[in-house]
Amino acid sequence: MRTIHFLLTGLALFALPLRSLGQGNADRFGDLKAKIATLLSPRLQPTALPEKPANPFTVLMSAAPVSVTTEIPVEPVPIPTTLDDDQILAFAVARLRISGLVQRGGVTHLLINSASYKEADLVPLRAGGDTVYYIRLVLIGDSEVTFGYNQSTLTVKLPN
């Protein structure tokens, strides 16, 4: 007799959740549809823009007067037409983009203008028009590099 009561109680407890699920199907998506409607309604029915919107580029005038100073025009210094080797080397090295050092097969290469060069290589540099200067890589150290052009040399610290 006790086993029958246990079976009937278990059956009743099992059937209770199934009955409640069947009743909730009608309103199952009601909250979701309301949420979608509130989020989508401003997109489907937007508010009208004003006929003449405010200009965001208006300049607000300050209360203090602005004084205008006149500057003396400075004439540019003419570039000399003949350059010596030191000037050419300084000009060329200033235009190089040194990226870093690379070890390849035990030989140190220097990354200049997205290309790698080792000691005694020539680095081409175009300087306005058809003029091309070839700067020699004389010595690559751990923290500095020495460039050469004809008889002049210039030592530059490497970027960290």
XYZ file of C-alpha atoms in Angstrom:
160
model
C 0.000 0.000 0.000
C 2.821 2.300 0.828
C 4.443 1.616 -2.517
C 1.285 2.648 -4.341
C 1.216 5.958 -2.422
C 4.831 6.571 -3.344
C 4.150 5.810 -6.994
C 1.084 8.055 -7.117
C 2.938 10.869 -5.351
C 5.871 10.582 -7.771
C 3.518 10.521 -10.739
C 1.694 13.611 -9.467
C 4.963 15.472 -8.911
C 6.164 14.506 -12.376
C 2.941 15.600 -14.076
C 2.852 18.980 -12.276
C 5.767 20.548 -14.208
C 4.437 19.203 -17.519
C 1.054 20.799 -16.885
C 2.634 24.174 -16.053
C 4.737 24.084 -19.240
C 1.663 23.561 -21.381
C -0.056 26.617 -19.868
C 2.916 28.963 -20.402
C 3.290 28.422 -24.164
C 0.713 31.059 -25.060
C 2.644 33.851 -23.264
C 6.094 32.399 -23.850
C 7.256 35.040 -26.334
C 5.159 37.938 -25.058
C 7.966 39.594 -23.097
C 10.428 39.037 -25.923
C 8.088 40.589 -28.514
C 7.556 43.622 -26.279
C 11.328 44.083 -25.855
C 11.880 43.808 -29.627
C 9.106 46.332 -30.275
C 10.618 48.889 -27.868
C 14.057 48.542 -29.447
C 12.873 48.542 -33.054
C 10.218 51.276 -32.935
C 12.674 54.239 -32.948
C 14.288 52.755 -36.052
C 11.024 52.164 -37.917
C 9.411 55.456 -36.865
C 12.234 57.966 -36.276
C 11.621 61.435 -34.887
C 11.673 64.233 -37.431
C 14.792 66.397 -37.693
C 14.484 70.165 -37.249
C 13.968 72.134 -40.459
C 17.071 74.247 -39.877
C 19.670 72.339 -37.842
C 22.293 74.196 -35.842
C 25.579 74.868 -37.653
C 28.410 73.037 -35.859
C 31.028 75.184 -37.616
C 30.036 78.545 -36.172
C 32.861 80.490 -34.555
C 32.164 81.811 -31.099
C 33.669 85.268 -30.650
C 35.621 85.932 -27.486
C 35.110 89.060 -25.398
C 38.821 89.992 -25.403
C 40.163 91.679 -28.545
C 42.832 89.792 -30.440
C 46.018 91.658 -31.288
C 47.657 90.847 -34.600
C 51.430 91.071 -34.782
C 53.222 91.428 -38.056
C 56.279 89.299 -38.543
C 59.310 90.281 -40.527
C 59.547 88.002 -43.553
C 62.680 85.889 -43.475
C 64.306 85.074 -46.767
C 65.231 81.411 -47.172
C 68.909 80.592 -47.260
C 69.872 79.407 -50.722
C 71.232 75.876 -50.957
C 74.801 75.892 -52.209
C 75.202 74.321 -55.620
C 78.557 72.728 -54.829
C 78.771 70.552 -51.757
C 81.888 69.041 -50.272
C 82.069 65.394 -49.201
C 81.274 66.108 -45.536
C 78.086 67.972 -46.448
C 76.979 65.266 -48.873
C 77.601 62.576 -46.255
C 75.714 64.500 -43.547
C 72.823 65.099 -45.966
C 72.703 61.429 -46.964
C 72.921 60.002 -43.440
C 70.169 62.356 -42.246
C 67.797 60.849 -44.824
C 68.448 57.210 -43.876
C 65.931 55.264 -41.776
C 67.966 52.898 -39.612
C 65.699 50.192 -38.152
C 68.097 47.895 -36.318
C 70.689 45.130 -36.440
C 70.316 41.561 -37.728
C 72.740 38.630 -37.425
C 72.862 36.403 -40.545
C 75.361 33.564 -40.606
C 77.578 35.277 -38.036
C 77.687 38.530 -40.040
C 76.036 41.671 -38.670
C 73.627 43.372 -41.074
C 72.119 46.823 -40.608
C 68.491 47.448 -41.623
C 68.379 50.708 -43.579
C 65.288 51.880 -45.492
C 63.714 48.380 -45.273
C 66.790 46.634 -46.737
C 69.727 44.908 -45.054
C 73.358 45.950 -45.601
C 76.603 44.558 -44.179
C 79.994 46.237 -43.745
C 81.562 47.545 -46.990
C 78.177 47.601 -48.793
C 77.053 50.672 -50.712
C 73.738 52.246 -49.694
C 72.093 54.127 -52.593
C 70.373 57.406 -51.790
C 68.431 59.457 -54.330
C 68.840 63.178 -53.686
C 66.478 65.240 -55.785
C 66.188 64.725 -59.490
C 68.580 62.235 -61.065
C 71.369 62.508 -58.481
C 72.138 59.274 -56.624
C 74.745 59.157 -53.859
C 76.286 55.849 -52.807
C 77.220 55.891 -49.125
C 79.599 53.154 -47.912
C 78.976 51.281 -44.657
C 82.478 51.394 -43.147
C 81.954 49.835 -39.692
C 78.969 48.401 -37.796
C 79.377 48.422 -34.013
C 77.047 47.410 -31.206
C 75.801 50.942 -30.550
C 77.084 52.969 -33.504
C 77.716 52.754 -37.215
C 80.277 54.552 -39.390
C 79.381 55.735 -42.890
C 81.813 56.944 -45.537
C 81.708 58.952 -48.743
C 84.961 59.386 -50.691
C 87.499 60.456 -48.012
C 85.070 61.657 -45.311
C 83.548 59.492 -42.558
C 80.671 60.047 -40.149
C 79.834 57.994 -37.033
C 76.187 57.805 -35.954
C 74.672 56.263 -32.810
C 72.140 53.526 -33.456
C 68.566 53.916 -32.199
C 67.728 51.776 -29.176
